[in-house]
JSON list of C-alpha atoms in Angstrom, two decimals:
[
{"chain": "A", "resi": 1, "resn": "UNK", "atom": "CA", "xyz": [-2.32, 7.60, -5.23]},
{"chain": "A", "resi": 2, "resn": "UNK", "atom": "CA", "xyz": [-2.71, 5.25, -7.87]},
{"chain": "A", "resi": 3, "resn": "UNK", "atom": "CA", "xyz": [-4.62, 6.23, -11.14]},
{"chain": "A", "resi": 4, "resn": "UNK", "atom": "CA", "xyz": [-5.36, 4.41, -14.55]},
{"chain": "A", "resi": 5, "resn": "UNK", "atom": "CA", "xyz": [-6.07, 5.79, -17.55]},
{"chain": "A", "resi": 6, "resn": "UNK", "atom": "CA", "xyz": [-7.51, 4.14, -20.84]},
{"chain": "A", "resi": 7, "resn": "UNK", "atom": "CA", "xyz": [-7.53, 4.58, -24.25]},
{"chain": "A", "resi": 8, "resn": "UNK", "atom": "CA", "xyz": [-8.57, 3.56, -27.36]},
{"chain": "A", "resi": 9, "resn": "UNK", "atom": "CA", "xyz": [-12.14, 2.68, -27.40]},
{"chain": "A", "resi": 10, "resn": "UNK", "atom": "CA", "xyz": [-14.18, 4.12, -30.35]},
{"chain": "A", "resi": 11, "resn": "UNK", "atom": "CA", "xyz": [-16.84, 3.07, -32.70]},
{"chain": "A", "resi": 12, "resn": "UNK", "atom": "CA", "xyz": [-15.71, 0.49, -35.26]},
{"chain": "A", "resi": 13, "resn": "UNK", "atom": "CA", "xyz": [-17.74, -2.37, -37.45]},
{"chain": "A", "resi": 14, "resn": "UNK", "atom": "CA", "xyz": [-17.93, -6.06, -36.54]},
{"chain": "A", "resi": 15, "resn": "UNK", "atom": "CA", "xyz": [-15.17, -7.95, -37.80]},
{"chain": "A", "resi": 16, "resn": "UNK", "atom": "CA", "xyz": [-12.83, -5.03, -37.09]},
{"chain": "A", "resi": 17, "resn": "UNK", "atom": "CA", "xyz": [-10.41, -4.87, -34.39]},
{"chain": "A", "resi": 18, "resn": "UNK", "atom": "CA", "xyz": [-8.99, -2.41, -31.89]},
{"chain": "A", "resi": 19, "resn": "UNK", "atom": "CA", "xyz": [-6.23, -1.81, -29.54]},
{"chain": "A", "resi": 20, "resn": "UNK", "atom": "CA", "xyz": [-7.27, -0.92, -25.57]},
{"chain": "A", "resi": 21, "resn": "UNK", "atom": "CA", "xyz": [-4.40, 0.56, -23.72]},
{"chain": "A", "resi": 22, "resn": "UNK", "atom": "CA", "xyz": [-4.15, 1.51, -20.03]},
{"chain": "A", "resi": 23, "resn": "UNK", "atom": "CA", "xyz": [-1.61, 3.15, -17.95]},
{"chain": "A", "resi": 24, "resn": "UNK", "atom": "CA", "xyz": [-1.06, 3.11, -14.30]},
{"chain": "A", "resi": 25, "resn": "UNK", "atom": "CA", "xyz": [1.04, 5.71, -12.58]},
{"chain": "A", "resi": 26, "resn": "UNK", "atom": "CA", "xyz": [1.80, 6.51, -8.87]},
{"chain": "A", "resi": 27, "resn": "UNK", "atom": "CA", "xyz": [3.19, 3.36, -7.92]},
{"chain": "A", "resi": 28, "resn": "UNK", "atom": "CA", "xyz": [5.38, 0.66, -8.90]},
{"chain": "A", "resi": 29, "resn": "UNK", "atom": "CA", "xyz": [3.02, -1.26, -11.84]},
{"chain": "A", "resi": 30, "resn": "UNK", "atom": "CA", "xyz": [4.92, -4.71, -11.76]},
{"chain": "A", "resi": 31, "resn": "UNK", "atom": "CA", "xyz": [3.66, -5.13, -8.13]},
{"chain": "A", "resi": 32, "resn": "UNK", "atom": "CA", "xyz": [0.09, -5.25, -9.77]},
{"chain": "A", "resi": 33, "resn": "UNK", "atom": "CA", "xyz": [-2.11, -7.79, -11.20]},
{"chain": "A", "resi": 34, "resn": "UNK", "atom": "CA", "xyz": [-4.24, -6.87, -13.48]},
{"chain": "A", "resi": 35, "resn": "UNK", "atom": "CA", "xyz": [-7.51, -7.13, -15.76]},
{"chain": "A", "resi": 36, "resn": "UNK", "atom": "CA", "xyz": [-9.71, -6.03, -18.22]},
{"chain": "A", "resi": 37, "resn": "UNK", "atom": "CA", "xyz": [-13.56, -6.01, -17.55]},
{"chain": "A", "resi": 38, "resn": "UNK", "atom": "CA", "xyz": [-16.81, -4.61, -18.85]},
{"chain": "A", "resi": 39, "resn": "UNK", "atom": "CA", "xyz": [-20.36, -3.57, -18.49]},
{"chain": "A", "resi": 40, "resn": "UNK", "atom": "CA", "xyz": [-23.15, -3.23, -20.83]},
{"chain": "A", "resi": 41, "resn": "UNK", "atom": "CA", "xyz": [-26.07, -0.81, -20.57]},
{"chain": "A", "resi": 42, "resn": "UNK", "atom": "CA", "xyz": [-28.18, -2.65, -18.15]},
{"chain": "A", "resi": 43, "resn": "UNK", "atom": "CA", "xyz": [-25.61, -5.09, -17.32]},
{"chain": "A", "resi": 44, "resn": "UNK", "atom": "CA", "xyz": [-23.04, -5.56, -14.29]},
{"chain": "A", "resi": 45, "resn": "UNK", "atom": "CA", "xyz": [-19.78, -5.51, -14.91]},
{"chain": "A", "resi": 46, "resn": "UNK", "atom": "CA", "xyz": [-18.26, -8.81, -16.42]},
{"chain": "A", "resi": 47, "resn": "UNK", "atom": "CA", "xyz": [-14.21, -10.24, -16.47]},
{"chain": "A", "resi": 48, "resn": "UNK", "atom": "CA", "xyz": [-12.82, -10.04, -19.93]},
{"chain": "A", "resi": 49, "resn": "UNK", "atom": "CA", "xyz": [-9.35, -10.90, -19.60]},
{"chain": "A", "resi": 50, "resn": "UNK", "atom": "CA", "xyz": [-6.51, -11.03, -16.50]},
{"chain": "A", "resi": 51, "resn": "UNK", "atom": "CA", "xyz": [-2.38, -11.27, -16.81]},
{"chain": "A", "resi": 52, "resn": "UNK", "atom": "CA", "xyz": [-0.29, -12.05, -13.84]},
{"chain": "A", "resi": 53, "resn": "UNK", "atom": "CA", "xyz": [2.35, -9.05, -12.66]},
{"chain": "A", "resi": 54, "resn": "UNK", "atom": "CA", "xyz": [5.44, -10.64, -15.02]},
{"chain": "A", "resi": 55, "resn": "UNK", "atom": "CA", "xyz": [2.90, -11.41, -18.07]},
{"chain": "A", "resi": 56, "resn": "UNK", "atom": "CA", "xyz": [3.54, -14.81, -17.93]},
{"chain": "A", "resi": 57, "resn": "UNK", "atom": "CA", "xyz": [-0.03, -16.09, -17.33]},
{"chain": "A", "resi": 58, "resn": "UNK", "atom": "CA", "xyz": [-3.29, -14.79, -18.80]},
{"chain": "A", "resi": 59, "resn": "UNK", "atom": "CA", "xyz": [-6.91, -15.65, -18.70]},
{"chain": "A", "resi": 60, "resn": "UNK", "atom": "CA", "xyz": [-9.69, -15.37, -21.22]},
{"chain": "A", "resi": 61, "resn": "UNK", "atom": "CA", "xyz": [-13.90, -15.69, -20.65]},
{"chain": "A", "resi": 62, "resn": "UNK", "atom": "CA", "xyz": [-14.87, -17.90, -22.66]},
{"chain": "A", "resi": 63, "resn": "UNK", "atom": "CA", "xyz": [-16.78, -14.99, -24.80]},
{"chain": "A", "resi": 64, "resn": "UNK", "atom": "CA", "xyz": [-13.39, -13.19, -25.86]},
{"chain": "A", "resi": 65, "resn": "UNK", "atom": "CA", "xyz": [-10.84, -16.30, -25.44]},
{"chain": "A", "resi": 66, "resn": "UNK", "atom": "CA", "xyz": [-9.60, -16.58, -29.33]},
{"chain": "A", "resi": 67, "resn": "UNK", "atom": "CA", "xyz": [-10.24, -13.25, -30.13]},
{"chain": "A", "resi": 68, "resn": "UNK", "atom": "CA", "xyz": [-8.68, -11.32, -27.29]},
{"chain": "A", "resi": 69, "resn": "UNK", "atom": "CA", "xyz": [-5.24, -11.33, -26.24]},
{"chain": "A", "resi": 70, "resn": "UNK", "atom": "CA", "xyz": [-3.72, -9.19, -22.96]},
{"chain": "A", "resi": 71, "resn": "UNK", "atom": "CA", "xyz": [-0.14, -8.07, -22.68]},
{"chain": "A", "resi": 72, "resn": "UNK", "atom": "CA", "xyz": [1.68, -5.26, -20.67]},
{"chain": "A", "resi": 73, "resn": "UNK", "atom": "CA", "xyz": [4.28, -3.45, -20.52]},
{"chain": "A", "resi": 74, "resn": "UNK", "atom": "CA", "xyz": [6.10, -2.76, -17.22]},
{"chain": "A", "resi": 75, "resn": "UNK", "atom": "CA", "xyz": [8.39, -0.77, -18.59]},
{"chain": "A", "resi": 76, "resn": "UNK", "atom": "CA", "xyz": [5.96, 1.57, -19.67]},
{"chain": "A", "resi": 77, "resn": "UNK", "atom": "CA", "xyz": [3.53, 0.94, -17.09]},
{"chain": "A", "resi": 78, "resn": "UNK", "atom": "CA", "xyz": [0.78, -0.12, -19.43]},
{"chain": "A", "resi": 79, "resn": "UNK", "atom": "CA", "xyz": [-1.60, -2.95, -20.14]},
{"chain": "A", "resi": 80, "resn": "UNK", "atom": "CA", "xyz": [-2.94, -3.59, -23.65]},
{"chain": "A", "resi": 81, "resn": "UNK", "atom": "CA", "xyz": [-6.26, -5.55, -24.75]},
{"chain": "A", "resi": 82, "resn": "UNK", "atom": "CA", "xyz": [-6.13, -6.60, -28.66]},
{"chain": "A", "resi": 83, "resn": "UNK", "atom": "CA", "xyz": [-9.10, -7.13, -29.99]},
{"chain": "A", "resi": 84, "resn": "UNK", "atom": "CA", "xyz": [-10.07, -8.71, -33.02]},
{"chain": "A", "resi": 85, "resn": "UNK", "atom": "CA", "xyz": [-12.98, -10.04, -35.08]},
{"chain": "A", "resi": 86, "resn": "UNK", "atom": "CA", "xyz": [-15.15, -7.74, -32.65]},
{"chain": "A", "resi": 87, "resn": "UNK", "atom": "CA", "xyz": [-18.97, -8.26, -32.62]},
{"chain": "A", "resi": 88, "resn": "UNK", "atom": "CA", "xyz": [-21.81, -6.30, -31.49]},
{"chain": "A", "resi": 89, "resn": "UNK", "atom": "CA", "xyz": [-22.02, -7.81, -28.28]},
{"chain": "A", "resi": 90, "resn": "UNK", "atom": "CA", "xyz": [-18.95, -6.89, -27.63]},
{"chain": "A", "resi": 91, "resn": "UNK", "atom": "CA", "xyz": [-20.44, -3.11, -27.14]},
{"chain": "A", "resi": 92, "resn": "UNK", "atom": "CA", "xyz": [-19.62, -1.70, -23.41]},
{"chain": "A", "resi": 93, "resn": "UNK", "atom": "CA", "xyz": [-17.51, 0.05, -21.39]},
{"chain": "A", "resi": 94, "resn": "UNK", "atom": "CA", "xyz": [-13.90, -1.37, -20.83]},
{"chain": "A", "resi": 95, "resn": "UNK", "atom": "CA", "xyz": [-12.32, -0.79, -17.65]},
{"chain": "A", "resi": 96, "resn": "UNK", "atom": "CA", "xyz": [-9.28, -2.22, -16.66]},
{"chain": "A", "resi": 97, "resn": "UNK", "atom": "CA", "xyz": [-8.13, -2.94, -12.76]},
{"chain": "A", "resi": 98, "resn": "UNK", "atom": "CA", "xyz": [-5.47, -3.46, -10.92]},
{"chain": "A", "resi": 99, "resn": "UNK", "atom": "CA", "xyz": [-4.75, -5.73, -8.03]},
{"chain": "A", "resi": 100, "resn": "UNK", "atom": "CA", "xyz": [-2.29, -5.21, -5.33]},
{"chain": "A", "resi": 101, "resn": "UNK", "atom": "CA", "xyz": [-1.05, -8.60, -5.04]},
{"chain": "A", "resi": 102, "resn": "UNK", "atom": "CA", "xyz": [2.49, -8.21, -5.55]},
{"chain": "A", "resi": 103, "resn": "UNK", "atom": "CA", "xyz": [4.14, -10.46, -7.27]},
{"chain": "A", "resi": 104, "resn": "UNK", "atom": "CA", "xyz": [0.64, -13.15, -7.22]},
{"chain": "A", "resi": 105, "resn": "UNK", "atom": "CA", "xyz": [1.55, -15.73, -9.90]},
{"chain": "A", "resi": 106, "resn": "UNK", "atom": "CA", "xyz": [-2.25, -16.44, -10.99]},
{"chain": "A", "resi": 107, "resn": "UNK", "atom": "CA", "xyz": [-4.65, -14.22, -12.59]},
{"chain": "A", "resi": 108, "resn": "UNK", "atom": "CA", "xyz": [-7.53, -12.74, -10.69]},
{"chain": "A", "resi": 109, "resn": "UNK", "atom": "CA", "xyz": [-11.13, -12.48, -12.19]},
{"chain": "A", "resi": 110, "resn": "UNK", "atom": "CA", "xyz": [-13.29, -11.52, -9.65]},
{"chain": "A", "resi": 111, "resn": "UNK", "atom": "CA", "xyz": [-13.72, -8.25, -9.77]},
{"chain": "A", "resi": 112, "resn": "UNK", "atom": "CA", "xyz": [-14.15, -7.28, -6.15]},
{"chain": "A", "resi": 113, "resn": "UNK", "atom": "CA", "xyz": [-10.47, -7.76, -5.86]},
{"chain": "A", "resi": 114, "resn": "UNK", "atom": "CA", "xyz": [-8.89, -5.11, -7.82]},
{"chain": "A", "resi": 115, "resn": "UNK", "atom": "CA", "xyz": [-8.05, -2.21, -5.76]},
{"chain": "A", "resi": 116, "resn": "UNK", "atom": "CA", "xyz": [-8.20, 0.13, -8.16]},
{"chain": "A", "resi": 117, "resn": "UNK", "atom": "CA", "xyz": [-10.33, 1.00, -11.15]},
{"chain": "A", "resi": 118, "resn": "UNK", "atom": "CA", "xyz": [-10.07, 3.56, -14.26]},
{"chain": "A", "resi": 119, "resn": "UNK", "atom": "CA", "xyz": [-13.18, 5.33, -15.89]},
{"chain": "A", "resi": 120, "resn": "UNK", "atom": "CA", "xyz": [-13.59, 3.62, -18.76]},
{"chain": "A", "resi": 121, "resn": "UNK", "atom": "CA", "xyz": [-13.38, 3.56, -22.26]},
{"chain": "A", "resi": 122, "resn": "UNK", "atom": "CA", "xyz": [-16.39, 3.15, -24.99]},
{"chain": "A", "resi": 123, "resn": "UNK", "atom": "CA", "xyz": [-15.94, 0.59, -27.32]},
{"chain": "A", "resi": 124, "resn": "UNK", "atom": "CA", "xyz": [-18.59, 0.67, -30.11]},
{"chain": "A", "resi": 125, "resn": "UNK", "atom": "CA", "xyz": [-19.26, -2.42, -32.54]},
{"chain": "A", "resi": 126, "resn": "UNK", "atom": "CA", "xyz": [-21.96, -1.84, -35.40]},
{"chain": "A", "resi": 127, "resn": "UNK", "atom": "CA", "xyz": [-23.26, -4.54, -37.61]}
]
């Protein structure tokens, strides 16, 4: 049974950064793909970011790409999502997924592909 876990949202001003983390257990987490998404109230849920299984290729939307930056760990079983120079719009719920696509070599951002999905973590910008 495979479950994710993140951390680190909370309520910070814009311009500020932060520092999502998310951990997988119950299976091996290099077989995985995975990504970072988000929804706002009274939005659906929208790609932020995606890294392959070895971390050797990441995607951005357009919204975050300069700003963001994904990494992981697979020795810790953990995916990270840096944030900087965050702006109110950047206000949701951060989820990450992961996709069971072992060993895929491109970065998946449609969400209906991950298999599996953590609860989410509230990230708060003020102006």
């Amino acid at each position: 049974q495979v479950q994710l876990v993140e951390s680190g949202g909370e309520m910070v001003q814009a311009g500020g950064s932060l520092r999502l983390s998310c951990e997988l257990s119950g299976r091996t987490f290099s077989r995985y793909r995975m990504g970072w998404f988000r929804q706002a109230p009274g939005k659906d849920r929208e790609f932020v970011a995606g890294i392959t299984w070895n971390g050797l290729k990441t995607y951005y939307a357009p919204s975050v790409k300069g700003r963001f930056a994904i990494s992981r760990d697979n020795t810790k079983n953990t995916v990270y999502l840096q944030m900087n120079s965050l702006k109110p719009e950047d206000t949701a719920v951060y989820y990450c997924g992961a996709d069971a696509a072992a060993y895929n070599n491109d970065v998946e951002v449609r969400g209906w592909m991950y298999d599996y999905w953590g609860r989410g973590t509230q990230v708060t910008v003020s102006s």
